[in-house]
Structures are given as structure tokens and as C-alpha cells.
Amino acid sequence: MKHLIDIKDLTVEEIDELIKVAKDIMQFPDNYTEKCKHKKLATLFFEPSTRTRLSFETAMLDLGGNVIGFSEASSSSASKGESVSDTIRIVGGYADIIAMRHPKEGAPLVASLKSTVPIINAGDGGHNHPTQTLTDLLTISCEKNRLDNLTIGLCGDLKFGRTVHSLITAMVRYKNIKFVLISPDELKIPEYIKENILEKNNIEYIETNSLEEHIGELDILYMTRVQKERFFNEEDYVRLKDYYILDKNKLEKAREDLSILHPLPRVNEISTEVDDDPRACYFKQARNGKFIRMALILKLLNIGGNK
Ligand code: CP
């Protein structure tokens, strides 16, 4: 049985296959409507979500399966003190596969050690968000028709932004990837990502405070929200939350073929005036999340694609 806790749980070949299946689902959705008949997905969300939970649930429904679950810890027996391990043992008796989000780093890994069904990490604290990364990779593949030879700007909260950590971990396995890490000093990428992932894999990267100086070099600009929920004091959050605001003016220096991604939700970091720019891909990206999650559910349940 396979779980998806960290994006490294998938080989590059497996990721490429998931992207291929997701693209086939986009093109021929009718071929997939009964693939998960009589199967159940449980979505256990101990932390808020719009895209991840609803796209997982829609993915299972579009595959002909059913969905159970909860969207906040307070409506589960976690509020009475039940452990994650016990919750997983119980839900594994009701569902065939579980997607789980938890504020504590490592909680989905703990869950996977006790689970009798596949566990998907749908985000654990400031740590990882592998299915967002699959969504990002599908989007980059659709927009650029490649996952190598890219200069990727990651901008905003690189310290707490789990989507950034997972994306870097995934992208270092492709050829000729360069990163421009754009953040305020207080929100720089953690040292363990630099040492264990970027430097260990000899990846070219620079760290900078300035989006304007580097926007013209980028193939991909991945904007992120400052993660209010991970700050220890409100004052620091208020000081940093509007550090970067991407607007039409800043985009004047960007390339015509730039792709702008954002895992969403957005707060102020992308002005709404950018939404109609052909380079803005973030709403397409959110939609892509459903297709790649359909492909992932099929893979983890060992249900063949359409070939
Ligand atoms: N991108 C993402 O994880 O969004 P949600 O928090 O709405 O699921």
C-alpha cells in the first residue's frame, strides 16, 4: 500500500504518469465517471481549506465514488481528545482512502503508520503540501509544455509557505532548474531546505528582497500569501503582509511568456487588476487541482487509467 506524505514518495516517472493521466481526464472526462464506483474517500480536515478539500471531494465524485469526512477539528472527536492515530484506525474501517490536513507537522506521517488504507497529506502545518505540488507541476506542464529548463521565482512567505517547500523538493529533480528566492529577511527559506535540498542537489539559486529587480528573468513567478496563522504575533504579520503586491506596473518588466502561479488563497499579494492578464494562471491552477487529484486517487487505489 502506498501513501503520499511527501512529494518524494513519488518518483519522477510516477509524477510524469500522474500528469499524463490528469491530462487524459481533462480531455476525456466521460471515460472516468465510473472508475471509483462503490469506493469512498474520507476528507479529514483539522485545518481550514477551500480548494484542497473541495477538489478532493469533487475528484472522487467525478470518478463515481462517494465522500465522507469533516471540515474542522471541532466537529470531530478530536475536540474530545481523540488521537490522530485512533481517528485514522476508525476512519480506515469506513473509507478506502483518506485525505488529511492537520496543523501539526508530521501528523499525516503518524497517521500513515497506523492506517490500513492509503493516506494523502493534504497539508501539514508549515511543512509539506504534496498534492498542491502535483497541481503546480500539472499547471507548469500545461503552460510551458516542459518541467525542465526553467527559472522559477518564489515570492513572499518562503519560511512558512509549505507549498514552496514541496515545490522546491519536486523541481530539483528536473534538469536545469534555477530558483530566485524573493522574500523579506524574516521570511527567508528555511536553512534545511537550502542545505538538504538546494545545495545537496547543486541547484543554482539566489536570495533577494527585490521582486522588481528579478521579475524580467523568470519563466514562472510563484506568488505566496504571508501565512498569518503561523505567526506568533500580530505585529510582525501586519508589518510583513503587504511586502509584495504584484500589480500591472511591476508586470511591465516581466516577459511576455511569464506564467504567474499562486496556490491561493490570495490576500493582497496579487492585485485583482492582474487577473485578466494572459500570464495569470492561478485560477486555471486551482481547477487543475481536481484533475491531478483524480489521477492520484486512481493510482493509490490501484485502479488503472484509461489505457
Ligand atoms: N492551496 C490550498 O491549499 O488552498 P486551500 O487552503 O483552500 O485548500
PDB file of C-alpha atoms and ligand atoms in Angstrom:
ATOM      1  CA  MET A   1       0.000   0.000   0.000  1.00  0.00           C
ATOM      2  CA  LYS A   2       1.298   3.442  -0.938  1.00  0.00           C
ATOM      3  CA  HIS A   3       0.700   6.726   0.884  1.00  0.00           C
ATOM      4  CA  LEU A   4       1.514  10.261  -0.266  1.00  0.00           C
ATOM      5  CA  ILE A   5       3.042  12.124   2.666  1.00  0.00           C
ATOM      6  CA  ASP A   6       5.930  13.912   0.947  1.00  0.00           C
ATOM      7  CA  ILE A   7       6.321  14.640  -2.761  1.00  0.00           C
ATOM      8  CA  LYS A   8       9.489  12.485  -2.612  1.00  0.00           C
ATOM      9  CA  ASP A   9       7.217   9.467  -2.063  1.00  0.00           C
ATOM     10  CA  LEU A  10       6.652   9.660  -5.827  1.00  0.00           C
ATOM     11  CA  THR A  11       9.404   9.074  -8.393  1.00  0.00           C
ATOM     12  CA  VAL A  12       9.760  11.465 -11.322  1.00  0.00           C
ATOM     13  CA  GLU A  13       8.361   8.690 -13.547  1.00  0.00           C
ATOM     14  CA  GLU A  14       5.304   8.329 -11.292  1.00  0.00           C
ATOM     15  CA  ILE A  15       4.751  12.116 -11.331  1.00  0.00           C
ATOM     16  CA  ASP A  16       5.036  12.176 -15.123  1.00  0.00           C
ATOM     17  CA  GLU A  17       2.479   9.345 -15.331  1.00  0.00           C
ATOM     18  CA  LEU A  18       0.075  11.196 -12.984  1.00  0.00           C
ATOM     19  CA  ILE A  19       0.361  14.301 -15.175  1.00  0.00           C
ATOM     20  CA  LYS A  20      -0.320  12.192 -18.270  1.00  0.00           C
ATOM     21  CA  VAL A  21      -3.426  10.617 -16.693  1.00  0.00           C
ATOM     22  CA  ALA A  22      -4.637  14.044 -15.440  1.00  0.00           C
ATOM     23  CA  LYS A  23      -4.350  15.458 -18.975  1.00  0.00           C
ATOM     24  CA  ASP A  24      -6.274  12.453 -20.315  1.00  0.00           C
ATOM     25  CA  ILE A  25      -9.003  13.042 -17.708  1.00  0.00           C
ATOM     26  CA  MET A  26      -9.188  16.719 -18.785  1.00  0.00           C
ATOM     27  CA  GLN A  27      -9.662  15.651 -22.389  1.00  0.00           C
ATOM     28  CA  PHE A  28     -11.892  12.606 -21.912  1.00  0.00           C
ATOM     29  CA  PRO A  29     -13.712  13.034 -18.553  1.00  0.00           C
ATOM     30  CA  ASP A  30     -16.534  10.675 -19.579  1.00  0.00           C
ATOM     31  CA  ASN A  31     -14.090   7.746 -19.619  1.00  0.00           C
ATOM     32  CA  TYR A  32     -13.539   8.111 -15.873  1.00  0.00           C
ATOM     33  CA  THR A  33     -17.024   8.571 -14.434  1.00  0.00           C
ATOM     34  CA  GLU A  34     -17.318   5.032 -13.023  1.00  0.00           C
ATOM     35  CA  LYS A  35     -13.710   4.225 -12.146  1.00  0.00           C
ATOM     36  CA  CYS A  36     -14.300   4.548  -8.385  1.00  0.00           C
ATOM     37  CA  LYS A  37     -17.832   3.196  -8.185  1.00  0.00           C
ATOM     38  CA  HIS A  38     -18.500   1.899  -4.631  1.00  0.00           C
ATOM     39  CA  LYS A  39     -15.260   3.478  -3.328  1.00  0.00           C
ATOM     40  CA  LYS A  40     -15.226   6.042  -0.524  1.00  0.00           C
ATOM     41  CA  LEU A  41     -12.858   8.928   0.134  1.00  0.00           C
ATOM     42  CA  ALA A  42     -12.677  10.389   3.660  1.00  0.00           C
ATOM     43  CA  THR A  43     -11.549  14.017   3.902  1.00  0.00           C
ATOM     44  CA  LEU A  44     -10.319  14.681   7.444  1.00  0.00           C
ATOM     45  CA  PHE A  45      -9.565  18.402   7.662  1.00  0.00           C
ATOM     46  CA  PHE A  46      -8.340  19.557  11.076  1.00  0.00           C
ATOM     47  CA  GLU A  47      -7.477  22.937   9.477  1.00  0.00           C
ATOM     48  CA  PRO A  48      -9.489  25.183   7.106  1.00  0.00           C
ATOM     49  CA  SER A  49      -9.471  24.667   3.341  1.00  0.00           C
ATOM     50  CA  THR A  50     -11.476  25.595   0.271  1.00  0.00           C
ATOM     51  CA  ARG A  51      -9.561  24.274  -2.760  1.00  0.00           C
ATOM     52  CA  THR A  52      -7.881  21.164  -1.409  1.00  0.00           C
ATOM     53  CA  ARG A  53     -10.885  19.664   0.358  1.00  0.00           C
ATOM     54  CA  LEU A  54     -13.462  20.549  -2.281  1.00  0.00           C
ATOM     55  CA  SER A  55     -11.246  19.493  -5.194  1.00  0.00           C
ATOM     56  CA  PHE A  56     -10.552  16.146  -3.485  1.00  0.00           C
ATOM     57  CA  GLU A  57     -14.261  15.639  -2.901  1.00  0.00           C
ATOM     58  CA  THR A  58     -15.188  16.646  -6.448  1.00  0.00           C
ATOM     59  CA  ALA A  59     -12.412  14.411  -7.782  1.00  0.00           C
ATOM     60  CA  MET A  60     -13.911  11.373  -6.040  1.00  0.00           C
ATOM     61  CA  LEU A  61     -17.466  12.289  -7.063  1.00  0.00           C
ATOM     62  CA  ASP A  62     -16.368  12.724 -10.705  1.00  0.00           C
ATOM     63  CA  LEU A  63     -14.796   9.255 -10.527  1.00  0.00           C
ATOM     64  CA  GLY A  64     -18.163   7.833  -9.464  1.00  0.00           C
ATOM     65  CA  GLY A  65     -17.224   7.339  -5.804  1.00  0.00           C
ATOM     66  CA  ASN A  66     -18.559   8.734  -2.540  1.00  0.00           C
ATOM     67  CA  VAL A  67     -17.208  11.087   0.097  1.00  0.00           C
ATOM     68  CA  ILE A  68     -17.368  11.253   3.894  1.00  0.00           C
ATOM     69  CA  GLY A  69     -15.470  13.444   6.343  1.00  0.00           C
ATOM     70  CA  PHE A  70     -15.264  16.608   8.375  1.00  0.00           C
ATOM     71  CA  SER A  71     -14.032  20.102   7.597  1.00  0.00           C
ATOM     72  CA  GLU A  72     -12.951  21.226  11.070  1.00  0.00           C
ATOM     73  CA  ALA A  73     -11.481  19.541  14.124  1.00  0.00           C
ATOM     74  CA  SER A  74     -14.257  20.955  16.326  1.00  0.00           C
ATOM     75  CA  SER A  75     -16.873  18.805  14.574  1.00  0.00           C
ATOM     76  CA  SER A  76     -14.847  15.599  15.107  1.00  0.00           C
ATOM     77  CA  SER A  77     -13.978  13.670  18.262  1.00  0.00           C
ATOM     78  CA  ALA A  78     -10.523  15.296  18.169  1.00  0.00           C
ATOM     79  CA  SER A  79     -12.303  18.005  20.166  1.00  0.00           C
ATOM     80  CA  LYS A  80     -12.889  15.390  22.902  1.00  0.00           C
ATOM     81  CA  GLY A  81      -9.207  14.455  22.927  1.00  0.00           C
ATOM     82  CA  GLU A  82      -9.122  11.552  20.450  1.00  0.00           C
ATOM     83  CA  SER A  83      -5.651  10.992  18.969  1.00  0.00           C
ATOM     84  CA  VAL A  84      -4.893  11.187  15.240  1.00  0.00           C
ATOM     85  CA  SER A  85      -3.849   7.510  15.317  1.00  0.00           C
ATOM     86  CA  ASP A  86      -7.189   6.408  16.775  1.00  0.00           C
ATOM     87  CA  THR A  87      -9.156   8.613  14.362  1.00  0.00           C
ATOM     88  CA  ILE A  88      -7.312   7.054  11.418  1.00  0.00           C
ATOM     89  CA  ARG A  89      -7.885   3.486  12.628  1.00  0.00           C
ATOM     90  CA  ILE A  90     -11.594   4.198  12.893  1.00  0.00           C
ATOM     91  CA  VAL A  91     -11.981   6.006   9.562  1.00  0.00           C
ATOM     92  CA  GLY A  92      -9.932   3.300   7.798  1.00  0.00           C
ATOM     93  CA  GLY A  93     -12.838   0.986   8.633  1.00  0.00           C
ATOM     94  CA  TYR A  94     -15.284   3.258   6.801  1.00  0.00           C
ATOM     95  CA  ALA A  95     -13.338   4.576   3.787  1.00  0.00           C
ATOM     96  CA  ASP A  96     -10.995   3.207   1.095  1.00  0.00           C
ATOM     97  CA  ILE A  97      -8.664   6.223   1.052  1.00  0.00           C
ATOM     98  CA  ILE A  98      -8.121   9.237   3.334  1.00  0.00           C
ATOM     99  CA  ALA A  99      -7.021  12.803   2.532  1.00  0.00           C
ATOM    100  CA  MET A 100      -5.949  14.573   5.713  1.00  0.00           C
ATOM    101  CA  ARG A 101      -4.932  18.137   6.604  1.00  0.00           C
ATOM    102  CA  HIS A 102      -3.534  18.904  10.045  1.00  0.00           C
ATOM    103  CA  PRO A 103      -1.865  21.961  11.645  1.00  0.00           C
ATOM    104  CA  LYS A 104       0.875  19.785  13.191  1.00  0.00           C
ATOM    105  CA  GLU A 105       3.883  18.960  11.021  1.00  0.00           C
ATOM    106  CA  GLY A 106       4.213  15.188  10.701  1.00  0.00           C
ATOM    107  CA  ALA A 107       0.617  14.311  11.668  1.00  0.00           C
ATOM    108  CA  PRO A 108      -0.160  12.646   8.288  1.00  0.00           C
ATOM    109  CA  LEU A 109       3.056  10.609   8.600  1.00  0.00           C
ATOM    110  CA  VAL A 110       1.964   9.401  12.055  1.00  0.00           C
ATOM    111  CA  ALA A 111      -1.443   8.600  10.572  1.00  0.00           C
ATOM    112  CA  SER A 112       0.109   6.576   7.744  1.00  0.00           C
ATOM    113  CA  LEU A 113       1.944   4.351  10.234  1.00  0.00           C
ATOM    114  CA  LYS A 114      -1.377   3.196  11.716  1.00  0.00           C
ATOM    115  CA  SER A 115      -3.548   3.241   8.629  1.00  0.00           C
ATOM    116  CA  THR A 116      -4.986   0.253   6.801  1.00  0.00           C
ATOM    117  CA  VAL A 117      -5.878   2.464   3.783  1.00  0.00           C
ATOM    118  CA  PRO A 118      -3.806   4.974   1.727  1.00  0.00           C
ATOM    119  CA  ILE A 119      -3.243   8.337   3.426  1.00  0.00           C
ATOM    120  CA  ILE A 120      -2.777  11.528   1.418  1.00  0.00           C
ATOM    121  CA  ASN A 121      -1.159  14.511   3.127  1.00  0.00           C
ATOM    122  CA  ALA A 122      -3.398  17.469   2.232  1.00  0.00           C
ATOM    123  CA  GLY A 123      -1.099  19.896   4.088  1.00  0.00           C
ATOM    124  CA  ASP A 124       0.693  19.548   7.448  1.00  0.00           C
ATOM    125  CA  GLY A 125       1.485  22.792   9.261  1.00  0.00           C
ATOM    126  CA  GLY A 126       4.319  24.760   7.637  1.00  0.00           C
ATOM    127  CA  HIS A 127       5.876  21.526   6.352  1.00  0.00           C
ATOM    128  CA  ASN A 128       4.545  19.991   3.125  1.00  0.00           C
ATOM    129  CA  HIS A 129       1.633  20.079   0.702  1.00  0.00           C
ATOM    130  CA  PRO A 130       2.406  17.422  -1.923  1.00  0.00           C
ATOM    131  CA  THR A 131      -0.933  17.488  -3.775  1.00  0.00           C
ATOM    132  CA  GLN A 132      -0.578  21.269  -4.229  1.00  0.00           C
ATOM    133  CA  THR A 133       2.802  20.494  -5.770  1.00  0.00           C
ATOM    134  CA  LEU A 134       1.248  17.963  -8.139  1.00  0.00           C
ATOM    135  CA  THR A 135      -1.266  20.685  -9.064  1.00  0.00           C
ATOM    136  CA  ASP A 136       1.602  23.137  -9.647  1.00  0.00           C
ATOM    137  CA  LEU A 137       3.539  20.644 -11.780  1.00  0.00           C
ATOM    138  CA  LEU A 138       0.480  19.879 -13.911  1.00  0.00           C
ATOM    139  CA  THR A 139      -0.073  23.617 -14.389  1.00  0.00           C
ATOM    140  CA  ILE A 140       3.555  24.277 -15.348  1.00  0.00           C
ATOM    141  CA  SER A 141       3.460  21.310 -17.737  1.00  0.00           C
ATOM    142  CA  CYS A 142       0.233  22.622 -19.345  1.00  0.00           C
ATOM    143  CA  GLU A 143       1.551  26.195 -19.638  1.00  0.00           C
ATOM    144  CA  LYS A 144       5.177  25.523 -20.663  1.00  0.00           C
ATOM    145  CA  ASN A 145       4.961  22.024 -22.108  1.00  0.00           C
ATOM    146  CA  ARG A 146       8.031  21.099 -20.055  1.00  0.00           C
ATOM    147  CA  LEU A 147       9.218  20.723 -16.470  1.00  0.00           C
ATOM    148  CA  ASP A 148      12.906  21.362 -17.127  1.00  0.00           C
ATOM    149  CA  ASN A 149      14.969  24.390 -18.244  1.00  0.00           C
ATOM    150  CA  LEU A 150      13.030  26.829 -16.062  1.00  0.00           C
ATOM    151  CA  THR A 151      13.885  29.855 -13.938  1.00  0.00           C
ATOM    152  CA  ILE A 152      11.356  29.913 -11.124  1.00  0.00           C
ATOM    153  CA  GLY A 153      10.788  32.907  -8.855  1.00  0.00           C
ATOM    154  CA  LEU A 154       9.262  32.054  -5.473  1.00  0.00           C
ATOM    155  CA  CYS A 155       7.991  35.205  -3.814  1.00  0.00           C
ATOM    156  CA  GLY A 156       6.547  36.024  -0.382  1.00  0.00           C
ATOM    157  CA  ASP A 157       6.475  33.846   2.712  1.00  0.00           C
ATOM    158  CA  LEU A 158       9.160  31.274   1.945  1.00  0.00           C
ATOM    159  CA  LYS A 159       9.575  30.417   5.632  1.00  0.00           C
ATOM    160  CA  PHE A 160       6.099  29.153   6.493  1.00  0.00           C
ATOM    161  CA  GLY A 161       4.799  28.513   2.958  1.00  0.00           C
ATOM    162  CA  ARG A 162       4.549  24.717   2.799  1.00  0.00           C
ATOM    163  CA  THR A 163       3.642  24.795  -0.891  1.00  0.00           C
ATOM    164  CA  VAL A 164       7.018  26.393  -1.646  1.00  0.00           C
ATOM    165  CA  HIS A 165       8.903  23.735   0.322  1.00  0.00           C
ATOM    166  CA  SER A 166       7.175  20.911  -1.538  1.00  0.00           C
ATOM    167  CA  LEU A 167       7.574  22.609  -4.933  1.00  0.00           C
ATOM    168  CA  ILE A 168      11.335  23.083  -4.477  1.00  0.00           C
ATOM    169  CA  THR A 169      11.670  19.449  -3.365  1.00  0.00           C
ATOM    170  CA  ALA A 170       9.885  18.315  -6.533  1.00  0.00           C
ATOM    171  CA  MET A 171      11.545  20.656  -9.047  1.00  0.00           C
ATOM    172  CA  VAL A 172      15.169  19.904  -8.090  1.00  0.00           C
ATOM    173  CA  ARG A 173      14.735  16.510  -9.757  1.00  0.00           C
ATOM    174  CA  TYR A 174      14.242  18.104 -13.192  1.00  0.00           C
ATOM    175  CA  LYS A 175      17.065  19.364 -15.421  1.00  0.00           C
ATOM    176  CA  ASN A 176      18.443  22.912 -15.443  1.00  0.00           C
ATOM    177  CA  ILE A 177      16.150  24.459 -12.832  1.00  0.00           C
ATOM    178  CA  LYS A 178      17.152  27.786 -11.272  1.00  0.00           C
ATOM    179  CA  PHE A 179      15.409  29.446  -8.329  1.00  0.00           C
ATOM    180  CA  VAL A 180      15.106  33.119  -7.448  1.00  0.00           C
ATOM    181  CA  LEU A 181      14.007  33.177  -3.795  1.00  0.00           C
ATOM    182  CA  ILE A 182      12.288  36.515  -3.144  1.00  0.00           C
ATOM    183  CA  SER A 183      11.294  37.299   0.444  1.00  0.00           C
ATOM    184  CA  PRO A 184      11.726  39.723   3.316  1.00  0.00           C
ATOM    185  CA  ASP A 185      14.652  38.742   5.590  1.00  0.00           C
ATOM    186  CA  GLU A 186      12.255  37.466   8.263  1.00  0.00           C
ATOM    187  CA  LEU A 187      10.531  35.078   5.835  1.00  0.00           C
ATOM    188  CA  LYS A 188      13.519  33.529   4.066  1.00  0.00           C
ATOM    189  CA  ILE A 189      13.520  29.890   3.033  1.00  0.00           C
ATOM    190  CA  PRO A 190      14.477  27.601   5.975  1.00  0.00           C
ATOM    191  CA  GLU A 191      18.140  26.537   6.195  1.00  0.00           C
ATOM    192  CA  TYR A 192      17.204  22.837   5.965  1.00  0.00           C
ATOM    193  CA  ILE A 193      15.680  23.407   2.516  1.00  0.00           C
ATOM    194  CA  LYS A 194      18.803  25.253   1.360  1.00  0.00           C
ATOM    195  CA  GLU A 195      21.263  22.731   2.767  1.00  0.00           C
ATOM    196  CA  ASN A 196      19.435  19.432   2.305  1.00  0.00           C
ATOM    197  CA  ILE A 197      17.675  20.125  -0.964  1.00  0.00           C
ATOM    198  CA  LEU A 198      19.117  23.025  -2.965  1.00  0.00           C
ATOM    199  CA  GLU A 199      22.809  22.720  -2.112  1.00  0.00           C
ATOM    200  CA  LYS A 200      22.808  18.936  -1.890  1.00  0.00           C
ATOM    201  CA  ASN A 201      21.451  18.784  -5.454  1.00  0.00           C
ATOM    202  CA  ASN A 202      23.772  21.550  -6.769  1.00  0.00           C
ATOM    203  CA  ILE A 203      20.833  23.741  -7.708  1.00  0.00           C
ATOM    204  CA  GLU A 204      21.550  27.323  -8.747  1.00  0.00           C
ATOM    205  CA  TYR A 205      19.641  29.831  -6.582  1.00  0.00           C
ATOM    206  CA  ILE A 206      19.795  33.382  -5.353  1.00  0.00           C
ATOM    207  CA  GLU A 207      18.082  35.021  -2.373  1.00  0.00           C
ATOM    208  CA  THR A 208      16.838  38.576  -2.719  1.00  0.00           C
ATOM    209  CA  ASN A 209      14.346  41.084  -1.272  1.00  0.00           C
ATOM    210  CA  SER A 210      13.570  42.600  -4.666  1.00  0.00           C
ATOM    211  CA  LEU A 211      10.838  41.311  -6.983  1.00  0.00           C
ATOM    212  CA  GLU A 212      11.291  44.257  -9.390  1.00  0.00           C
ATOM    213  CA  GLU A 213      14.994  43.516  -9.941  1.00  0.00           C
ATOM    214  CA  HIS A 214      14.424  39.904 -10.962  1.00  0.00           C
ATOM    215  CA  ILE A 215      10.941  39.658 -12.468  1.00  0.00           C
ATOM    216  CA  GLY A 216      12.331  40.000 -16.014  1.00  0.00           C
ATOM    217  CA  GLU A 217      14.423  36.804 -15.660  1.00  0.00           C
ATOM    218  CA  LEU A 218      11.567  34.496 -14.755  1.00  0.00           C
ATOM    219  CA  ASP A 219       9.689  31.764 -16.655  1.00  0.00           C
ATOM    220  CA  ILE A 220       7.463  31.138 -13.615  1.00  0.00           C
ATOM    221  CA  LEU A 221       6.541  33.551 -10.828  1.00  0.00           C
ATOM    222  CA  TYR A 222       5.067  31.664  -7.869  1.00  0.00           C
ATOM    223  CA  MET A 223       3.480  34.195  -5.514  1.00  0.00           C
ATOM    224  CA  THR A 224       2.552  33.206  -1.961  1.00  0.00           C
ATOM    225  CA  ARG A 225       0.475  34.616   0.864  1.00  0.00           C
ATOM    226  CA  VAL A 226       2.079  35.595   4.156  1.00  0.00           C
ATOM    227  CA  GLN A 227       0.844  32.773   6.414  1.00  0.00           C
ATOM    228  CA  LYS A 228      -0.957  34.684   9.150  1.00  0.00           C
ATOM    229  CA  GLU A 229      -1.908  31.511  11.032  1.00  0.00           C
ATOM    230  CA  ARG A 230       1.755  30.542  11.581  1.00  0.00           C
ATOM    231  CA  PHE A 231       2.879  33.881  13.097  1.00  0.00           C
ATOM    232  CA  PHE A 232       3.462  34.174  16.825  1.00  0.00           C
ATOM    233  CA  ASN A 233       2.492  37.841  16.983  1.00  0.00           C
ATOM    234  CA  GLU A 234       0.068  40.039  15.061  1.00  0.00           C
ATOM    235  CA  GLU A 235       2.525  42.964  14.882  1.00  0.00           C
ATOM    236  CA  ASP A 236       5.034  41.039  12.738  1.00  0.00           C
ATOM    237  CA  TYR A 237       2.250  39.805  10.463  1.00  0.00           C
ATOM    238  CA  VAL A 238       0.881  43.328   9.917  1.00  0.00           C
ATOM    239  CA  ARG A 239       4.390  44.632   9.145  1.00  0.00           C
ATOM    240  CA  LEU A 240       5.097  41.928   6.542  1.00  0.00           C
ATOM    241  CA  LYS A 241       1.736  41.094   4.971  1.00  0.00           C
ATOM    242  CA  ASP A 242       1.866  43.668   2.153  1.00  0.00           C
ATOM    243  CA  TYR A 243       5.611  43.458   1.488  1.00  0.00           C
ATOM    244  CA  TYR A 244       4.975  42.311  -2.096  1.00  0.00           C
ATOM    245  CA  ILE A 245       1.993  43.291  -4.179  1.00  0.00           C
ATOM    246  CA  LEU A 246       2.152  42.183  -7.807  1.00  0.00           C
ATOM    247  CA  ASP A 247       0.376  44.746  -9.995  1.00  0.00           C
ATOM    248  CA  LYS A 248       0.293  45.819 -13.650  1.00  0.00           C
ATOM    249  CA  ASN A 249       3.119  48.258 -13.075  1.00  0.00           C
ATOM    250  CA  LYS A 250       5.511  45.556 -11.805  1.00  0.00           C
ATOM    251  CA  LEU A 251       4.493  43.251 -14.660  1.00  0.00           C
ATOM    252  CA  GLU A 252       5.766  45.764 -17.221  1.00  0.00           C
ATOM    253  CA  LYS A 253       9.264  44.413 -16.633  1.00  0.00           C
ATOM    254  CA  ALA A 254       8.168  40.764 -16.940  1.00  0.00           C
ATOM    255  CA  ARG A 255       8.467  38.553 -20.007  1.00  0.00           C
ATOM    256  CA  GLU A 256       5.509  38.022 -22.323  1.00  0.00           C
ATOM    257  CA  ASP A 257       5.669  34.276 -21.686  1.00  0.00           C
ATOM    258  CA  LEU A 258       5.824  34.517 -17.889  1.00  0.00           C
ATOM    259  CA  SER A 259       3.362  32.226 -16.067  1.00  0.00           C
ATOM    260  CA  ILE A 260       2.077  33.598 -12.748  1.00  0.00           C
ATOM    261  CA  LEU A 261       1.082  30.910 -10.255  1.00  0.00           C
ATOM    262  CA  HIS A 262      -0.271  31.161  -6.720  1.00  0.00           C
ATOM    263  CA  PRO A 263      -1.557  28.238  -4.629  1.00  0.00           C
ATOM    264  CA  LEU A 264      -4.300  30.560  -3.300  1.00  0.00           C
ATOM    265  CA  PRO A 265      -5.980  31.817  -1.185  1.00  0.00           C
ATOM    266  CA  ARG A 266      -4.748  35.281  -2.137  1.00  0.00           C
ATOM    267  CA  VAL A 267      -4.949  38.170   0.290  1.00  0.00           C
ATOM    268  CA  ASN A 268      -3.267  41.324  -1.132  1.00  0.00           C
ATOM    269  CA  GLU A 269      -0.155  39.924  -2.799  1.00  0.00           C
ATOM    270  CA  ILE A 270      -1.625  39.918  -6.320  1.00  0.00           C
ATOM    271  CA  SER A 271      -3.715  42.914  -7.285  1.00  0.00           C
ATOM    272  CA  THR A 272      -7.038  41.919  -8.865  1.00  0.00           C
ATOM    273  CA  GLU A 273      -6.056  44.034 -11.913  1.00  0.00           C
ATOM    274  CA  VAL A 274      -3.614  41.200 -12.790  1.00  0.00           C
ATOM    275  CA  ASP A 275      -6.396  38.597 -13.006  1.00  0.00           C
ATOM    276  CA  ASP A 276      -7.220  39.401 -16.637  1.00  0.00           C
ATOM    277  CA  ASP A 277      -3.587  39.375 -17.750  1.00  0.00           C
ATOM    278  CA  PRO A 278      -2.984  36.343 -20.023  1.00  0.00           C
ATOM    279  CA  ARG A 279       0.038  35.493 -17.848  1.00  0.00           C
ATOM    280  CA  ALA A 280      -2.162  34.940 -14.760  1.00  0.00           C
ATOM    281  CA  CYS A 281      -2.587  31.161 -14.343  1.00  0.00           C
ATOM    282  CA  TYR A 282      -3.738  30.854 -10.721  1.00  0.00           C
ATOM    283  CA  PHE A 283      -7.427  30.217 -11.357  1.00  0.00           C
ATOM    284  CA  LYS A 284      -6.577  27.587 -14.003  1.00  0.00           C
ATOM    285  CA  GLN A 285      -4.115  26.157 -11.475  1.00  0.00           C
ATOM    286  CA  ALA A 286      -6.862  25.745  -8.846  1.00  0.00           C
ATOM    287  CA  ARG A 287      -9.056  23.983 -11.427  1.00  0.00           C
ATOM    288  CA  ASN A 288      -6.168  21.675 -12.378  1.00  0.00           C
ATOM    289  CA  GLY A 289      -6.103  20.507  -8.751  1.00  0.00           C
ATOM    290  CA  LYS A 290      -9.196  18.403  -9.300  1.00  0.00           C
ATOM    291  CA  PHE A 291      -7.759  16.546 -12.304  1.00  0.00           C
ATOM    292  CA  ILE A 292      -4.421  15.671 -10.710  1.00  0.00           C
ATOM    293  CA  ARG A 293      -6.212  14.544  -7.527  1.00  0.00           C
ATOM    294  CA  MET A 294      -8.416  12.273  -9.663  1.00  0.00           C
ATOM    295  CA  ALA A 295      -5.260  10.759 -11.164  1.00  0.00           C
ATOM    296  CA  LEU A 296      -3.744  10.365  -7.679  1.00  0.00           C
ATOM    297  CA  ILE A 297      -6.824   8.649  -6.224  1.00  0.00           C
ATOM    298  CA  LEU A 298      -6.780   6.169  -9.135  1.00  0.00           C
ATOM    299  CA  LYS A 299      -3.098   5.467  -8.586  1.00  0.00           C
ATOM    300  CA  LEU A 300      -3.319   4.967  -4.814  1.00  0.00           C
ATOM    301  CA  LEU A 301      -6.364   2.712  -5.195  1.00  0.00           C
ATOM    302  CA  ASN A 302      -4.560   0.734  -7.919  1.00  0.00           C
ATOM    303  CA  ILE A 303      -7.310   1.464 -10.420  1.00  0.00           C
ATOM    304  CA  GLY A 304      -5.969   1.596 -13.979  1.00  0.00           C
ATOM    305  CA  GLY A 305      -6.114   4.739 -16.079  1.00  0.00           C
ATOM    306  CA  ASN A 306      -7.780   4.642 -19.452  1.00  0.00           C
ATOM    307  CA  LYS A 307      -5.186   2.635 -21.334  1.00  0.00           C
TER     308      LYS A 307
HETATM  309  N1   CP B   1      -3.992  25.906  -1.997  1.00  0.00           N
HETATM  310  C1   CP B   1      -4.663  25.451  -0.907  1.00  0.00           C
HETATM  311  O1   CP B   1      -4.187  24.558  -0.188  1.00  0.00           O
HETATM  312  O2   CP B   1      -5.862  26.055  -0.708  1.00  0.00           O
HETATM  313  P1   CP B   1      -6.858  25.692   0.483  1.00  0.00           P
HETATM  314  O3   CP B   1      -6.179  26.083   1.779  1.00  0.00           O
HETATM  315  O4   CP B   1      -8.099  26.499   0.206  1.00  0.00           O
HETATM  316  O5   CP B   1      -7.102  24.215   0.440  1.00  0.00           O
END
